[in-house]
Amino acid sequence: MPVISYELPDRFVAGAVGQPGDRAFFLQARSGPRVTSVGLEKFQVTLLAERLEELLDEVLRRSGGDAAVPAVAPSELHDDEPLDQPVEEEFKVGTMALAWDPEDERIIIEAQEVTEEAEDAEVGEDDPAIVVLRVRITAAQARAFAERALKVVAAGRPPCPLCGLPLDAAGHICPRQNGHLG
């Protein structure tokens, strides 16, 4: 299984390319001139950010506040810059995994390539052709990542005030406008 590994990258972010309603989402890691971008779905970005926050909160709780985990993202790590260009997708993400390394106090994020073979494979079965992006970051970097990722997802189409579905520039057929607003 080929692994693209980043140990404390200069930058690790989630971002989107395109117009709201037609965006492609990416995880992007950069160390020096080396940049890796992997594609994923919007819901995967949301889940990754939420699970990172939950993991960090749990580490902080279990350590009694002794772990080097900030409660919020440090302001110096805020990153609102666009993705590094050109965005060249290495692979599409299927499964992801998170872990806390207590020895180094690092978050480990793994994003595994989705393939037809991976969908048919048994859980725990290694396929030497499947690529994995592995990123090790500090807890502070993870907080900043999660904060940005949630902003990226929220920057899409605004929700309809009645049904909550995304409003489309071309129009919106609201299912709650059928006379049954309950």
mmCIF file of C-alpha atoms in Angstrom:
data_model
loop_
_atom_site.group_PDB
_atom_site.id
_atom_site.type_symbol
_atom_site.label_atom_id
_atom_site.label_comp_id
_atom_site.label_asym_id
_atom_site.label_seq_id
_atom_site.Cartn_x
_atom_site.Cartn_y
_atom_site.Cartn_z
ATOM 1 C CA MET A 1 0.000 0.000 0.000
ATOM 2 C CA PRO A 2 1.762 3.199 -1.146
ATOM 3 C CA VAL A 3 1.664 5.921 1.522
ATOM 4 C CA ILE A 4 2.027 9.633 0.821
ATOM 5 C CA SER A 5 3.262 10.869 4.179
ATOM 6 C CA TYR A 6 3.478 14.365 5.680
ATOM 7 C CA GLU A 7 5.049 14.829 9.112
ATOM 8 C CA LEU A 8 4.059 18.288 10.432
ATOM 9 C CA PRO A 9 3.349 19.794 7.003
ATOM 10 C CA ASP A 10 3.731 23.523 6.381
ATOM 11 C CA ARG A 11 0.046 23.549 5.479
ATOM 12 C CA PHE A 12 -2.835 21.072 5.763
ATOM 13 C CA VAL A 13 -6.274 22.369 4.783
ATOM 14 C CA ALA A 14 -9.640 21.482 3.338
ATOM 15 C CA GLY A 15 -10.798 23.630 0.454
ATOM 16 C CA ALA A 16 -13.185 23.814 -2.445
ATOM 17 C CA VAL A 17 -12.899 24.754 -6.097
ATOM 18 C CA GLY A 18 -15.856 26.000 -8.125
ATOM 19 C CA GLN A 19 -19.078 27.882 -7.569
ATOM 20 C CA PRO A 20 -21.522 27.087 -4.746
ATOM 21 C CA GLY A 21 -23.710 24.226 -5.865
ATOM 22 C CA ASP A 22 -20.979 22.944 -8.179
ATOM 23 C CA ARG A 23 -17.905 22.729 -5.946
ATOM 24 C CA ALA A 24 -15.254 20.044 -5.738
ATOM 25 C CA PHE A 25 -13.757 19.487 -2.276
ATOM 26 C CA PHE A 26 -10.140 18.661 -1.483
ATOM 27 C CA LEU A 27 -7.727 17.939 1.326
ATOM 28 C CA GLN A 28 -4.382 19.519 0.566
ATOM 29 C CA ALA A 29 -1.041 19.002 2.310
ATOM 30 C CA ARG A 30 2.119 20.987 1.580
ATOM 31 C CA SER A 31 5.692 20.712 2.784
ATOM 32 C CA GLY A 32 8.049 23.060 0.960
ATOM 33 C CA PRO A 33 7.423 22.728 -2.780
ATOM 34 C CA ARG A 34 5.704 19.323 -2.402
ATOM 35 C CA VAL A 35 1.886 19.536 -2.576
ATOM 36 C CA THR A 36 -0.635 16.703 -2.464
ATOM 37 C CA SER A 37 -4.345 17.213 -3.149
ATOM 38 C CA VAL A 38 -6.955 14.492 -2.725
ATOM 39 C CA GLY A 39 -10.629 14.813 -3.650
ATOM 40 C CA LEU A 40 -13.487 14.028 -1.322
ATOM 41 C CA GLU A 41 -17.171 14.714 -0.816
ATOM 42 C CA LYS A 42 -18.593 17.666 1.085
ATOM 43 C CA PHE A 43 -20.056 15.416 3.779
ATOM 44 C CA GLN A 44 -16.598 13.835 4.283
ATOM 45 C CA VAL A 45 -15.098 17.275 4.950
ATOM 46 C CA THR A 46 -17.819 17.948 7.523
ATOM 47 C CA LEU A 47 -17.406 14.560 9.209
ATOM 48 C CA LEU A 48 -13.622 14.882 9.349
ATOM 49 C CA ALA A 49 -13.835 18.337 10.959
ATOM 50 C CA GLU A 50 -16.480 17.231 13.471
ATOM 51 C CA ARG A 51 -14.620 14.037 14.403
ATOM 52 C CA LEU A 52 -11.355 15.956 14.810
ATOM 53 C CA GLU A 53 -13.055 18.342 17.242
ATOM 54 C CA GLU A 54 -14.561 15.410 19.154
ATOM 55 C CA LEU A 55 -11.214 13.598 19.321
ATOM 56 C CA LEU A 56 -9.383 16.701 20.557
ATOM 57 C CA ASP A 57 -12.063 17.413 23.172
ATOM 58 C CA GLU A 58 -11.852 13.803 24.387
ATOM 59 C CA VAL A 59 -8.039 13.923 24.616
ATOM 60 C CA LEU A 60 -8.288 17.164 26.585
ATOM 61 C CA ARG A 61 -10.957 15.697 28.882
ATOM 62 C CA ARG A 62 -9.095 12.433 29.528
ATOM 63 C CA SER A 63 -5.817 14.215 30.227
ATOM 64 C CA GLY A 64 -7.475 16.508 32.755
ATOM 65 C CA GLY A 65 -6.229 19.453 30.721
ATOM 66 C CA ASP A 66 -2.597 18.286 30.768
ATOM 67 C CA ALA A 67 -2.362 17.425 27.050
ATOM 68 C CA ALA A 68 -1.082 20.098 24.669
ATOM 69 C CA VAL A 69 -4.532 20.537 23.131
ATOM 70 C CA PRO A 70 -5.864 24.073 22.755
ATOM 71 C CA ALA A 71 -9.582 24.576 23.402
ATOM 72 C CA VAL A 72 -9.799 26.749 20.258
ATOM 73 C CA ALA A 73 -7.625 27.232 17.182
ATOM 74 C CA PRO A 74 -4.732 29.631 17.820
ATOM 75 C CA SER A 75 -5.170 32.825 15.783
ATOM 76 C CA GLU A 76 -1.709 32.504 14.204
ATOM 77 C CA LEU A 77 -2.814 29.255 12.551
ATOM 78 C CA HIS A 78 -5.930 30.705 10.853
ATOM 79 C CA ASP A 79 -5.662 30.108 7.107
ATOM 80 C CA ASP A 80 -8.210 31.651 4.764
ATOM 81 C CA GLU A 81 -6.009 31.457 1.680
ATOM 82 C CA PRO A 82 -7.182 29.538 -1.386
ATOM 83 C CA LEU A 83 -5.840 26.081 -2.153
ATOM 84 C CA ASP A 84 -2.367 25.968 -3.686
ATOM 85 C CA GLN A 85 -2.618 25.983 -7.475
ATOM 86 C CA PRO A 86 -2.780 24.029 -9.625
ATOM 87 C CA VAL A 87 -5.059 21.638 -7.751
ATOM 88 C CA GLU A 88 -4.204 18.228 -9.191
ATOM 89 C CA GLU A 89 -6.178 15.402 -7.596
ATOM 90 C CA GLU A 90 -3.957 12.458 -6.652
ATOM 91 C CA PHE A 91 -6.956 10.276 -5.869
ATOM 92 C CA LYS A 92 -10.532 10.292 -4.564
ATOM 93 C CA VAL A 93 -10.899 9.538 -0.844
ATOM 94 C CA GLY A 94 -12.969 6.572 0.243
ATOM 95 C CA THR A 95 -12.342 5.856 3.910
ATOM 96 C CA MET A 96 -10.643 8.013 6.502
ATOM 97 C CA ALA A 97 -9.179 7.276 9.910
ATOM 98 C CA LEU A 98 -8.160 9.442 12.858
ATOM 99 C CA ALA A 99 -5.845 8.642 15.724
ATOM 100 C CA TRP A 100 -4.140 10.375 18.632
ATOM 101 C CA ASP A 101 -0.462 9.562 19.236
ATOM 102 C CA PRO A 102 -0.034 10.263 22.965
ATOM 103 C CA GLU A 103 3.731 9.848 22.831
ATOM 104 C CA ASP A 104 4.256 12.695 20.344
ATOM 105 C CA GLU A 105 0.932 14.434 21.085
ATOM 106 C CA ARG A 106 0.033 14.397 17.395
ATOM 107 C CA ILE A 107 -3.118 13.784 15.417
ATOM 108 C CA ILE A 108 -2.787 11.241 12.619
ATOM 109 C CA ILE A 109 -5.185 11.553 9.698
ATOM 110 C CA GLU A 110 -5.314 8.877 7.030
ATOM 111 C CA ALA A 111 -7.303 9.234 3.824
ATOM 112 C CA GLN A 112 -7.475 6.073 1.726
ATOM 113 C CA GLU A 113 -8.119 5.982 -1.981
ATOM 114 C CA VAL A 114 -11.465 4.606 -3.075
ATOM 115 C CA THR A 115 -11.374 2.001 -5.815
ATOM 116 C CA GLU A 116 -13.751 -0.655 -7.069
ATOM 117 C CA GLU A 117 -11.437 -3.237 -5.546
ATOM 118 C CA ALA A 118 -11.541 -1.407 -2.190
ATOM 119 C CA GLU A 119 -15.333 -1.492 -2.217
ATOM 120 C CA ASP A 120 -15.231 -5.274 -2.773
ATOM 121 C CA ALA A 121 -12.377 -5.936 -0.318
ATOM 122 C CA GLU A 122 -12.867 -7.383 3.138
ATOM 123 C CA VAL A 123 -12.327 -5.042 6.096
ATOM 124 C CA GLY A 124 -8.686 -5.135 7.177
ATOM 125 C CA GLU A 125 -7.539 -6.564 3.860
ATOM 126 C CA ASP A 126 -4.509 -4.710 2.425
ATOM 127 C CA ASP A 127 -4.422 -3.943 -1.277
ATOM 128 C CA PRO A 128 -0.948 -2.946 -2.507
ATOM 129 C CA ALA A 129 -2.497 -0.763 -5.217
ATOM 130 C CA ILE A 130 -4.532 1.470 -2.875
ATOM 131 C CA VAL A 131 -2.873 4.792 -2.039
ATOM 132 C CA VAL A 132 -3.086 6.410 1.403
ATOM 133 C CA LEU A 133 -2.442 10.021 2.405
ATOM 134 C CA ARG A 134 -1.105 10.096 5.993
ATOM 135 C CA VAL A 135 -0.715 13.428 7.750
ATOM 136 C CA ARG A 136 0.629 13.970 11.275
ATOM 137 C CA ILE A 137 -0.221 17.368 12.757
ATOM 138 C CA THR A 138 -0.280 19.048 16.147
ATOM 139 C CA ALA A 139 -3.500 19.467 18.102
ATOM 140 C CA ALA A 140 -3.372 23.211 17.375
ATOM 141 C CA GLN A 141 -3.069 22.531 13.644
ATOM 142 C CA ALA A 142 -6.002 20.103 13.906
ATOM 143 C CA ARG A 143 -8.176 22.747 15.595
ATOM 144 C CA ALA A 144 -7.293 25.232 12.842
ATOM 145 C CA PHE A 145 -7.985 22.601 10.168
ATOM 146 C CA ALA A 146 -11.419 21.802 11.620
ATOM 147 C CA GLU A 147 -12.355 25.470 11.926
ATOM 148 C CA ARG A 148 -11.436 26.185 8.302
ATOM 149 C CA ALA A 149 -13.085 23.001 7.016
ATOM 150 C CA LEU A 150 -16.410 23.919 8.608
ATOM 151 C CA LYS A 151 -16.173 27.433 7.120
ATOM 152 C CA VAL A 152 -15.489 25.989 3.664
ATOM 153 C CA VAL A 153 -18.545 23.745 3.881
ATOM 154 C CA ALA A 154 -20.739 26.582 5.197
ATOM 155 C CA ALA A 155 -19.650 28.875 2.339
ATOM 156 C CA GLY A 156 -21.882 27.009 -0.091
ATOM 157 C CA ARG A 157 -25.413 27.855 -1.088
ATOM 158 C CA PRO A 158 -27.515 29.418 1.672
ATOM 159 C CA PRO A 159 -30.309 27.246 3.082
ATOM 160 C CA CYS A 160 -33.989 27.856 2.409
ATOM 161 C CA PRO A 161 -35.530 29.390 5.554
ATOM 162 C CA LEU A 162 -38.500 27.004 5.307
ATOM 163 C CA CYS A 163 -37.072 23.601 4.406
ATOM 164 C CA GLY A 164 -33.342 23.994 5.027
ATOM 165 C CA LEU A 165 -32.403 22.648 1.593
ATOM 166 C CA PRO A 166 -29.820 24.659 -0.370
ATOM 167 C CA LEU A 167 -31.154 27.563 -2.418
ATOM 168 C CA ASP A 168 -30.213 27.402 -6.087
ATOM 169 C CA ALA A 169 -29.430 30.479 -8.186
ATOM 170 C CA ALA A 170 -31.622 28.951 -10.913
ATOM 171 C CA GLY A 171 -34.566 28.625 -8.519
ATOM 172 C CA HIS A 172 -35.740 26.475 -5.641
ATOM 173 C CA ILE A 173 -38.785 24.284 -5.393
ATOM 174 C CA CYS A 174 -39.454 24.183 -1.667
ATOM 175 C CA PRO A 175 -41.174 20.980 -0.505
ATOM 176 C CA ARG A 176 -42.676 22.944 2.406
ATOM 177 C CA GLN A 177 -44.604 25.204 0.010
ATOM 178 C CA ASN A 178 -47.129 22.483 -0.788
ATOM 179 C CA GLY A 179 -49.670 23.841 1.664
ATOM 180 C CA HIS A 180 -48.457 21.588 4.492
ATOM 181 C CA LEU A 181 -46.028 23.747 6.471
ATOM 182 C CA GLY A 182 -46.095 21.427 9.496
#
